[in-house]
Amino acid sequence: MKETPFGKYLLVGRLGGGGMAEVFHARLTGPSGFSKDVALKLILPQFSDEPEFVKMFIHEATLAARLDHANIVRIYEFDKIEGRYAIAMELVDGKDLRQVFARAQELDRRIAIPEALAIAYHVCQGLAFAHGELAEGAVPVVHRDISPHNIILSKAGEVKITDFGIAKLASASGFTRTGVIKGKVSYMSPEQARGEPVDTLSDLFSLACVLWEMLTGQRLFVGDSDLAVLERVKQAQVPPPSAFRREVPPELDQILLKALQHDPAQRFPGATTLGTELDKLLSRCSDVNRVTLLVKLFRDLFSGTERHEGTPLLQLPEELPKTNAPAAPSLLLAQTLIEPVGPDAATRIEEVSPAPRRSNLSRWTPRFLAVVALVSSVALGVWWSWRSSSTTPSVGEEEPRVAALDGGGNGVVDAQPSPRLTGALQGGTSSPSDEPFHTDGGELRAAEEQAPALDGGDLGARDAGPPVIAQPVKPRDGGSSPAERAPDGPVAKKPPTSSPGLLNLNAIPWARVYHGKRFLGETPIEGLSLPPGDYVLWLEAADPRMSRKIQIRIQSHKTTQKVVDLRP
C-alpha cells in the first residue's frame, strides 16, 4: 500500500472513524532511521470551519492528554496539519473486546473466568486513574462510553481504554459533551439512559455490563430497538451470571450484582474498590499471573490470523480532503464513518460473483427445440384470445384511477389507495414523523400527537405542551390539494420510497434531543437515519433558559451536519 505524506507523518492506511473524525495509521520518521507508528485522529474537513466544534476538539485533546496511564491509550501531541486538526495517539497492537467476543464465538471458545477477571481488573486500574482516585486533587474524568468497542486487548497481554472523546470533566459547567453512540445503549447506566447527569459510578456500571457479557457470552440488556434496550437499562433488572454459566462462583455473582445496582449509592464507591475485589477473587481462581493469562487468550483466538496492529486498513484516498473543500460526504462515506472501527465496520468489500454463462445452444437437440416452438405458438394464441376479450371493460366495471401529486411528475398509481394516500387526496399531509426513525436497526416511532411546523417564529422559546414536530415540506409548485385523474397512457409504476438521509447533531452545552414526544438521545447524535423532509427538534439543555427549537432539513442520500450553540 502506497504511503501518503501528510505533514511530518506518512499515512499508511485508514483505520476507521466516527461521524466527526477519522483515524489513520500513520508513521513518524526521523534521522538515523527513527520511526514510530501512531494512530492519527483527524477532524473531518467540514467541521474545520465550525469554531465551536474546533474548541471541543481541542478540549478533547487537552483532556485526554492528561490521562497518562498504562491502561489508557496515550495521547502524544495535538497539531494542525495541512489545514486539518490532528491528535497523534498510541497505536495498540491488538483487538478490541468486540472483536475478541466475535472470535471466541466463532471458535466456540468461552472466555475463562480468570481471563475475564484479569481484563476487568485492568480496566478498573485505568478508570481509577481517570476518575482521580490515585492522585489527591486530580480532576475526575468520566468516560461515559465504557463498552467492548473501547477496551483493547493487546497481543502482549495489555488492556487499554480508548476514546475519551465523549468524556467530560466531572466538574465542568459550560463546556461539556455527552452522547449516544450507535449500538452502545446496552452498556449505559440507568441514570445515563434517563438523561440525568452522570458521575464516575456510571462508568463502573458500564464495566460491570461488559464483565457480565464476558462471563455469559451474551449482552445483559437486549431488545428489538434501542428504545426497548433503554427501557430495560432504566429498570436494571439483573440476573446473576451463574444463571447462564454454572461455574461462576457465588462471590463473583455478588460482586456483579452490587456493581449493577440501580441506585448508584448502592454500588462500589470507586474503581479501586471494585478492582481490589476482582483481584482477590482472581488470586483464588488461578495462580497464573494476569499478563500470562491474557497473552494466552490472545494467542488462542488470533494465532495465525491477519496482522494484529490496529484494525484492517482501508486503502487511502487519492488525495486527502482539505479544509477549503467542506462538501458533505456521500451517504456511503457517512455510513462508513458512523460504524464502529473493526472488521465488521463498513470496511467490508463485497465480492461480485461473475454472472453465470449462458448455456451452449448446440446442446439443445432439434427435437426439443421443436417442442419449445410448438408450446410457444399455443401460448401466443391463448394470450391473443384473452387480450381481445378483455380490451373492453365489462358493464359496471370501474377502471383504476391514478392519484397525481401536485407538479404532475411524480404520479402514484393505486386502484385502491392506501389510507396514507387517501389522506393526501383529501388535502391532508403526512408528517415525516409517520416514518420510522432508524437507530442501529431499531425504530423510534413518531409522536401520536402532532403539532404544526414552524411558521418562521422565534426559535428561542418553547411553547406549552409537548415539544413541537414539523410537517414535511409541501410541493414547491404552489398547487392546491392533489387531484385524481385517469392515466393518459400506460399505467405508471409506483415509485420507490425515497432513500433516507443522515443527521449528525451536536450542541454546546450538551442537550437532550426530542422529536415530538420521542427522546432521540443526548448530543452528539451521530449517523441518525431519517426520511427526507423538514423537522423541528427540541433541544432541552440542563439550564432551561438555554433550551430551544431548531429546524433541520434532511435530504435523501446526504448527511446533514449541525452544531448548535445554546449559550446565551
XYZ file of C-alpha atoms in Angstrom, residues 162-386:
225
model
C -9.545 4.136 24.331
C -11.665 7.050 23.091
C -12.182 9.515 25.867
C -13.562 11.716 23.074
C -17.054 11.871 24.537
C -15.880 12.141 28.103
C -16.368 15.320 30.065
C -14.778 16.846 33.128
C -16.987 15.916 36.049
C -16.641 19.427 37.417
C -17.116 21.281 34.133
C -20.124 23.554 33.917
C -20.267 25.032 30.449
C -18.088 23.077 28.094
C -19.319 19.508 28.243
C -20.143 16.796 25.810
C -22.120 13.624 26.143
C -23.532 11.267 23.614
C -25.444 8.244 22.493
C -23.206 6.181 20.252
C -24.676 3.711 17.823
C -25.166 0.302 19.377
C -23.791 1.353 22.776
C -27.020 1.777 24.738
C -26.702 -1.770 26.105
C -23.769 -0.598 28.249
C -25.308 2.586 29.649
C -26.099 3.074 33.299
C -29.744 3.653 34.310
C -29.044 7.288 35.139
C -27.393 7.819 31.767
C -30.338 6.163 29.986
C -32.657 8.589 31.772
C -30.590 11.519 30.584
C -29.537 12.511 34.082
C -26.099 13.859 34.999
C -23.634 11.017 35.488
C -20.515 10.588 37.575
C -17.723 8.049 37.871
C -20.095 5.367 39.195
C -21.788 5.280 35.784
C -18.520 4.039 34.247
C -18.376 1.228 36.823
C -21.897 0.115 35.921
C -20.890 0.014 32.238
C -17.775 -2.021 33.056
C -19.902 -4.473 35.034
C -22.113 -4.896 31.939
C -19.007 -5.787 29.905
C -17.825 -8.264 32.563
C -21.291 -9.866 32.725
C -21.120 -10.319 28.928
C -17.624 -11.849 29.091
C -18.870 -14.408 31.591
C -22.169 -15.338 29.937
C -21.405 -14.824 26.248
C -24.430 -12.570 25.765
C -25.401 -8.963 26.348
C -27.070 -8.109 29.614
C -29.644 -5.694 28.167
C -31.173 -6.544 24.799
C -34.312 -5.516 22.897
C -35.854 -5.118 19.468
C -34.780 -1.476 19.278
C -32.571 0.999 21.083
C -35.647 2.386 22.832
C -36.558 -1.068 24.108
C -32.997 -1.569 25.339
C -33.043 1.816 27.065
C -36.187 0.836 28.936
C -34.520 -2.344 30.181
C -31.433 -0.410 31.207
C -33.588 2.018 33.194
C -35.184 -0.879 35.073
C -31.791 -2.591 35.627
C -33.209 -5.995 36.466
C -30.053 -8.103 36.536
C -29.924 -11.899 36.824
C -26.746 -13.391 38.288
C -24.271 -14.620 35.645
C -24.303 -18.067 37.276
C -27.844 -18.486 35.933
C -26.243 -18.699 32.477
C -22.907 -20.260 33.429
C -22.863 -22.662 36.329
C -19.160 -22.418 37.116
C -19.413 -18.718 38.030
C -18.694 -18.665 41.790
C -21.185 -17.083 44.199
C -18.599 -14.446 45.164
C -18.489 -13.204 41.577
C -22.283 -13.141 41.430
C -22.280 -10.911 44.491
C -19.641 -8.564 43.061
C -21.520 -8.097 39.798
C -24.937 -7.677 41.371
C -23.502 -4.962 43.619
C -21.775 -3.191 40.706
C -25.036 -3.356 38.714
C -27.288 -1.853 41.355
C -29.922 0.515 40.001
C -29.106 3.074 42.702
C -25.557 4.434 42.249
C -25.219 4.809 46.021
C -25.552 1.043 46.403
C -22.666 0.269 44.003
C -18.940 0.088 44.762
C -17.699 3.540 45.779
C -14.915 3.575 43.213
C -12.935 1.682 40.578
C -10.146 0.977 43.073
C -12.530 -0.865 45.411
C -14.087 -2.868 42.588
C -10.656 -3.740 41.174
C -9.458 -4.944 44.574
C -12.438 -7.303 44.914
C -11.882 -8.684 41.410
C -8.165 -9.220 42.059
C -8.847 -11.071 45.322
C -11.215 -13.431 43.535
C -8.761 -13.883 40.653
C -5.996 -14.942 43.052
C -8.303 -17.659 44.406
C -9.372 -18.820 40.921
C -5.937 -19.027 39.285
C -2.258 -18.969 40.240
C -1.249 -17.718 36.762
C -0.384 -14.027 36.603
C -2.697 -11.683 34.711
C -0.395 -10.916 31.778
C 0.280 -14.587 31.076
C -3.438 -15.310 31.134
C -4.191 -12.581 28.608
C -1.293 -13.381 26.284
C -2.579 -16.946 26.100
C -6.114 -15.724 25.432
C -4.934 -13.561 22.557
C -2.849 -16.352 21.056
C -5.692 -18.849 21.355
C -8.024 -16.522 19.484
C -5.840 -14.814 16.912
C -2.799 -17.009 16.327
C -2.291 -17.445 12.600
C -4.747 -14.724 11.629
C -4.049 -11.436 9.889
C -1.838 -8.658 11.278
C -2.845 -7.581 14.788
C -1.797 -3.953 14.752
C -4.888 -1.794 14.897
C -7.715 -2.889 12.619
C -7.843 -3.892 8.947
C -6.531 -0.989 6.901
C -8.570 0.751 4.259
C -6.891 1.986 1.115
C -6.017 5.657 1.288
C -7.861 8.082 -0.987
C -6.042 9.607 -3.937
C -5.883 12.938 -2.082
C -6.871 13.881 1.450
C -9.669 16.473 1.538
C -8.570 19.946 2.601
C -10.355 22.400 4.848
C -11.334 24.592 1.922
C -13.408 21.741 0.488
C -16.137 21.352 3.134
C -18.576 19.418 0.955
C -20.641 16.928 2.901
C -19.590 13.303 2.448
C -21.648 10.949 0.329
C -24.100 8.618 2.027
C -21.724 5.729 1.536
C -18.910 7.663 3.214
C -21.196 8.790 6.016
C -22.232 5.216 6.682
C -18.577 4.243 6.765
C -17.763 6.935 9.295
C -20.547 6.162 11.730
C -19.797 2.470 12.001
C -17.544 1.242 14.798
C -13.914 0.580 13.910
C -13.301 -3.099 13.335
C -13.693 -5.915 10.882
C -17.484 -5.633 10.899
C -17.393 -1.907 10.247
C -18.159 -0.547 6.810
C -14.777 -1.675 5.535
C -16.043 -4.893 4.071
C -15.737 -5.270 0.321
C -18.390 -7.444 -1.223
C -17.106 -9.706 -3.965
C -19.330 -9.700 -7.025
C -19.771 -13.188 -8.375
C -19.425 -13.477 -12.152
C -22.684 -13.872 -13.993
C -23.400 -17.467 -14.975
C -22.526 -18.268 -18.552
C -25.290 -18.923 -20.972
C -25.864 -22.490 -21.943
C -24.484 -23.524 -25.287
C -27.398 -23.803 -27.727
C -25.591 -26.536 -29.526
C -26.514 -28.795 -26.618
C -30.188 -28.418 -27.343
C -31.471 -31.142 -29.604
C -33.625 -30.282 -32.669
C -36.472 -32.341 -31.203
C -36.528 -30.288 -28.006
C -36.453 -27.025 -29.962
C -39.435 -28.166 -31.962
C -41.364 -28.833 -28.737
C -40.467 -25.356 -27.451
C -41.678 -23.761 -30.671
C -44.974 -25.656 -30.505
C -45.625 -24.683 -26.874
C -44.787 -21.041 -27.626
C -47.205 -20.860 -30.509
C -50.037 -22.328 -28.423
C -49.319 -19.880 -25.573
C -49.310 -16.963 -28.019
C -52.700 -17.953 -29.347
C -54.195 -18.212 -25.876
C -52.793 -14.809 -24.911
C -54.193 -13.116 -28.065
C -57.624 -14.586 -27.436
C -57.584 -13.357 -23.818
